Coordinates of C-alpha atoms in Angstrom, one line a residue:
M28 CA 0.0 0.0 0.0
T29 CA 1.4 3.4 -0.9
L30 CA 1.9 6.2 1.6
R31 CA -1.0 8.1 0.2
A32 CA -3.2 5.1 0.3
T33 CA -2.1 4.3 3.8
A34 CA -2.8 7.9 4.9
A35 CA -6.2 7.8 3.3
A36 CA -7.0 4.6 5.2
V37 CA -5.8 6.1 8.5
L38 CA -7.8 9.3 7.9
A39 CA -10.9 7.5 7.0
A40 CA -10.7 5.4 10.1
T41 CA -10.0 8.0 12.6
A42 CA -12.5 10.8 12.0
L43 CA -15.1 12.3 9.9
L44 CA -12.4 14.9 8.9
G45 CA -14.4 18.1 8.4
L46 CA -18.0 17.1 8.5
A47 CA -18.1 18.7 11.9
P48 CA -18.4 22.5 12.4
L49 CA -15.0 24.3 12.5
A50 CA -14.0 24.7 16.1
A51 CA -11.0 26.3 17.8
A52 CA -9.6 27.0 21.2
A53 CA -10.4 30.6 20.8
P54 CA -11.1 33.0 23.7
G55 CA -14.9 33.1 24.1
G56 CA -15.6 29.5 23.0
P57 CA -16.0 27.5 19.8
V58 CA -15.8 29.1 16.5
P59 CA -19.1 29.1 14.6
Q60 CA -19.2 28.9 10.8
P61 CA -19.5 32.2 9.0
E62 CA -23.2 32.6 8.1
A63 CA -22.5 34.2 4.8
A64 CA -19.6 35.5 2.7
T65 CA -21.1 39.0 2.6
A66 CA -19.1 42.1 1.8
E67 CA -19.2 43.1 5.5
N68 CA -17.9 39.7 6.6
R69 CA -15.1 39.7 4.0
A70 CA -14.0 43.1 5.1
A71 CA -14.0 42.0 8.8
A72 CA -12.0 38.9 7.8
T73 CA -9.5 41.1 6.0
R74 CA -9.1 43.4 9.0
A75 CA -8.3 40.3 11.2
A76 CA -5.8 39.1 8.6
T77 CA -4.0 42.5 8.3
A78 CA -3.9 43.3 12.1
P79 CA -0.4 43.9 13.4
D80 CA -0.4 40.9 15.6
T81 CA -1.3 38.6 12.7
L82 CA 1.4 40.0 10.5
A83 CA 3.9 39.5 13.3
T84 CA 2.8 36.0 13.6
L85 CA 3.1 35.5 9.8
S86 CA 6.7 36.7 10.0
R87 CA 7.4 33.8 12.5
F88 CA 5.4 31.5 10.5
F89 CA 7.4 32.1 7.2
A90 CA 10.7 32.2 9.1
R91 CA 10.1 28.9 11.0
E92 CA 12.2 26.7 8.8
G93 CA 14.9 29.2 8.0
K94 CA 13.8 29.9 4.5
V95 CA 13.8 33.7 5.3
S96 CA 14.8 35.7 8.4
L97 CA 12.2 37.0 10.8
T98 CA 13.0 40.6 10.0
A99 CA 13.1 40.0 6.2
A100 CA 9.8 38.0 5.9
R101 CA 7.7 41.3 5.6
P102 CA 4.4 39.4 5.0
R103 CA 1.6 41.0 3.1
I104 CA -2.1 40.2 2.5
E105 CA -3.0 40.0 -1.1
G106 CA -6.6 40.5 -2.4
E107 CA -9.8 40.1 -0.5
A108 CA -10.9 37.2 1.7
I109 CA -12.6 34.5 -0.2
P110 CA -15.3 31.9 0.8
V111 CA -14.1 28.3 1.3
N112 CA -16.7 25.6 1.1
H113 CA -16.5 22.0 2.5
L114 CA -18.7 19.0 1.7
S115 CA -21.9 19.4 3.6
P116 CA -23.0 16.8 6.1
D117 CA -26.6 17.5 5.4
F118 CA -25.9 16.6 1.8
V119 CA -24.3 13.4 2.8
A120 CA -27.2 12.6 5.0
G121 CA -29.6 13.1 2.1
R122 CA -31.6 15.9 3.7
A123 CA -34.1 17.5 1.3
G124 CA -32.8 20.6 -0.3
A125 CA -29.3 20.4 1.1
S126 CA -26.6 21.9 -1.0
V127 CA -23.6 19.8 -1.8
A128 CA -21.3 22.1 0.1
R129 CA -21.5 24.6 3.0
L130 CA -19.4 27.7 3.8
E131 CA -16.7 26.6 6.3
F132 CA -14.5 29.7 6.7
L133 CA -13.1 32.8 4.8
A134 CA -9.5 32.7 3.6
S135 CA -7.1 35.4 3.1
K136 CA -3.8 35.0 1.1
A137 CA -0.6 35.9 2.9
V138 CA 2.7 36.2 0.9
S139 CA 6.2 36.6 2.4
S140 CA 9.1 38.6 0.7
D141 CA 10.6 35.4 -0.6
G142 CA 7.4 34.2 -2.2
Q143 CA 6.2 31.8 0.4
Q144 CA 2.4 31.6 0.5
A145 CA -0.1 30.8 3.3
A146 CA -3.8 30.9 3.9
L147 CA -5.3 32.6 6.8
W148 CA -8.6 31.0 7.9
T149 CA -10.8 33.4 9.5
A150 CA -14.1 33.0 11.3
R151 CA -16.4 34.9 13.7
T152 CA -15.9 34.1 17.3
E153 CA -17.6 35.4 20.4
A154 CA -14.7 37.8 20.5
G155 CA -15.2 39.0 17.0
W156 CA -13.6 37.9 13.7
Q157 CA -10.4 36.1 14.3
V158 CA -7.7 34.1 12.4
V159 CA -8.3 30.5 13.5
N160 CA -5.6 28.7 11.5
I161 CA -2.6 29.4 9.2
A162 CA -1.8 26.9 6.6
T163 CA 1.0 26.7 4.0
G164 CA 0.2 26.9 0.3
D165 CA -2.4 28.5 -1.9
D166 CA -4.9 25.7 -2.4
E167 CA -8.0 27.7 -1.5
F168 CA -7.1 30.4 -4.0
R169 CA -5.8 28.3 -6.8
Y170 CA -8.9 26.0 -6.8
A171 CA -11.3 28.9 -6.5
R172 CA -9.6 30.2 -9.7
L173 CA -9.6 26.8 -11.4
G174 CA -13.2 26.2 -10.5
A175 CA -14.4 29.6 -11.9
E176 CA -12.5 28.8 -15.2
K177 CA -13.9 25.2 -15.5
L178 CA -17.5 26.0 -14.4
P179 CA -18.3 29.7 -14.2
G180 CA -20.8 30.4 -11.5
G181 CA -20.3 27.0 -9.9
T182 CA -19.6 26.2 -6.3
V183 CA -16.0 25.3 -5.6
F184 CA -15.7 23.0 -2.6
R185 CA -13.4 20.5 -0.8
E186 CA -14.0 16.9 0.3
P187 CA -11.5 17.1 3.2
Q188 CA -11.7 13.3 3.8
I189 CA -9.7 12.7 0.7
D190 CA -8.3 16.2 0.2
A191 CA -10.2 16.5 -3.0
W192 CA -11.4 19.7 -4.7
Y193 CA -14.4 20.1 -7.0
V194 CA -16.7 22.5 -8.7
A195 CA -20.4 21.8 -8.7
G196 CA -23.2 23.3 -10.8
G197 CA -25.9 22.3 -13.2
G198 CA -26.4 18.9 -11.6
R199 CA -22.7 17.9 -12.0
V200 CA -19.7 17.6 -9.8
L201 CA -16.4 18.2 -11.7
P202 CA -12.9 17.3 -10.4
L203 CA -10.3 20.0 -10.0
D204 CA -7.4 17.9 -8.8
E205 CA -6.0 14.3 -9.0
D206 CA -7.7 13.2 -5.8
A207 CA -11.0 14.3 -7.2
V208 CA -10.4 12.6 -10.5
R209 CA -9.7 9.4 -8.7
A210 CA -13.0 9.8 -6.9
V211 CA -15.3 10.7 -9.6
G212 CA -13.4 10.2 -12.8
A213 CA -12.0 12.8 -15.2
G214 CA -15.5 13.7 -16.5
G215 CA -17.1 14.1 -13.1
A216 CA -20.3 12.8 -11.8
G217 CA -23.9 13.6 -11.5
L218 CA -25.0 15.2 -8.3
D219 CA -27.0 12.1 -7.4
G220 CA -24.1 9.8 -8.2
Y221 CA -21.7 11.9 -6.1
R222 CA -24.2 11.9 -3.2
A223 CA -24.4 8.1 -3.3
R224 CA -20.6 7.8 -3.2
V225 CA -20.1 10.2 -0.2
A226 CA -23.2 8.6 1.6
A227 CA -21.6 5.2 1.3
A228 CA -18.3 6.5 2.5
Y229 CA -19.3 8.8 5.3
G230 CA -23.0 8.2 6.0
D231 CA -22.4 6.2 9.1
K232 CA -19.9 8.6 10.5
L233 CA -21.9 11.8 10.6
P234 CA -22.3 13.8 13.8
G235 CA -24.7 12.0 16.1
S236 CA -23.8 8.6 14.8
A237 CA -22.5 5.8 17.0
Y238 CA -19.1 6.4 15.4
A239 CA -19.2 10.0 16.5
S240 CA -20.4 9.0 20.0
R241 CA -17.3 6.9 20.4
G242 CA -15.2 9.9 19.8
G243 CA -14.2 9.0 16.2
A244 CA -15.8 12.1 14.5
G245 CA -16.4 15.7 14.9
G246 CA -13.8 16.6 17.5
Y247 CA -11.0 19.1 17.3
A248 CA -8.1 19.0 19.6
E249 CA -5.1 21.3 20.2
A250 CA -2.5 20.5 17.6
P251 CA 1.3 20.2 18.5
A252 CA 3.1 23.5 18.3
E253 CA 5.3 24.1 15.3
G254 CA 7.4 26.7 17.0
A255 CA 5.8 29.8 15.6
G256 CA 3.2 30.4 18.2
I257 CA 0.1 32.4 17.5
P258 CA -0.5 35.3 20.0
G259 CA -3.6 37.2 20.9
G260 CA -6.7 36.0 19.1
V261 CA -4.9 34.0 16.4
V262 CA -5.4 30.3 17.2
A263 CA -5.3 27.1 15.1
A264 CA -8.2 24.8 14.4
A265 CA -6.9 21.2 14.7
G266 CA -8.4 17.8 14.2
A267 CA -7.8 14.6 12.2
L268 CA -7.3 16.5 8.9
A269 CA -6.0 19.7 10.6
L270 CA -3.2 20.4 8.5
G271 CA -0.1 19.2 10.4
G272 CA -1.6 15.7 10.8
A273 CA -2.4 15.3 7.1
G274 CA 1.0 16.5 6.2
A275 CA 2.6 13.9 8.5
L276 CA 0.6 11.2 6.8
G277 CA 1.8 12.2 3.4
L278 CA -1.1 14.1 2.0
R279 CA -0.6 17.3 0.1
R280 CA -1.4 19.7 2.9
R281 CA -0.1 21.2 5.2
R282 CA 1.2 22.7 8.4
A283 CA -0.9 24.2 11.2
V284 CA 0.3 26.7 13.7
T285 CA -1.1 26.7 17.2
A286 CA -1.4 29.1 20.1
G287 CA 1.9 28.9 21.9

C-alpha cells in the first residue's frame, strides 16, 4: 500500500475529517461557521488578517524553517478574503434541499518577501472575527480560480476526507485535482451519483452517529506547536485533517500553527 493510500485509510478510520463545524480553542468559546460571505464579513476577515499581531505571527510562520529571516519576511495580504466551502454533512445525510457544500470559513492569502504563501482561515468568534488557522500553500485560492474557469458560477468545494477539490453546478460535480479525478473520474459525476458515493463513504460517521459518539468524529483537539506560536486572538483549528496531521501522513497539505 502506498503512503498516500495508507494515509487515506488512516484518515478514514480516525475521524469524519471536516464534517463537523469548525472549532478552535479561541477566547470566548468554539468558532461558529461564517453565516455568509457577505461584503461586510469579508471586510471583517481582511481586517483580522491584516492586524499587526497577525502580521507579526506570519513573520514567525514564514521564518520557521529558516527559509527567510524573521525581519526579512515582511508578510503582506493579497486581495480580499474568499469563501471556502466543504462537503456538507446535510448533503451526505440526504436531507431534502441540502446543498452539496457549505461555507466553512473565509480565507485570506498571505505572501512573504521570498514568495512563500499561506492561507489565513478566519471565522467569527464570540470575541469577533479572528484568524483561527494558518496553513501553507495557496490551495483555497488556486482551486477557486480553477473552478471559476472550469464552471463559471459553480460552487467550488473541498471533500476534506480525501483532500479532493471539485466544482459543482448544473447537476454535475467536476474534479479540480487528482484526488477528485480518482474519486469521480475525469468527466465528473452527476450530483445524485456523487451523493451516493459520499453517503456510502461517510453516512455512518456523521455527527450524532455511533461512530461519533465513540469519539471518532467531529472533535477538534489542540495541535502540536510548530514553533511559531500564535499570539492574541490568532489560534489554530486542529483535528484529524487539521493540516499538520495530514502532512505527517503524506497528503498534500499542510502545516498548522497553534497558540503557543
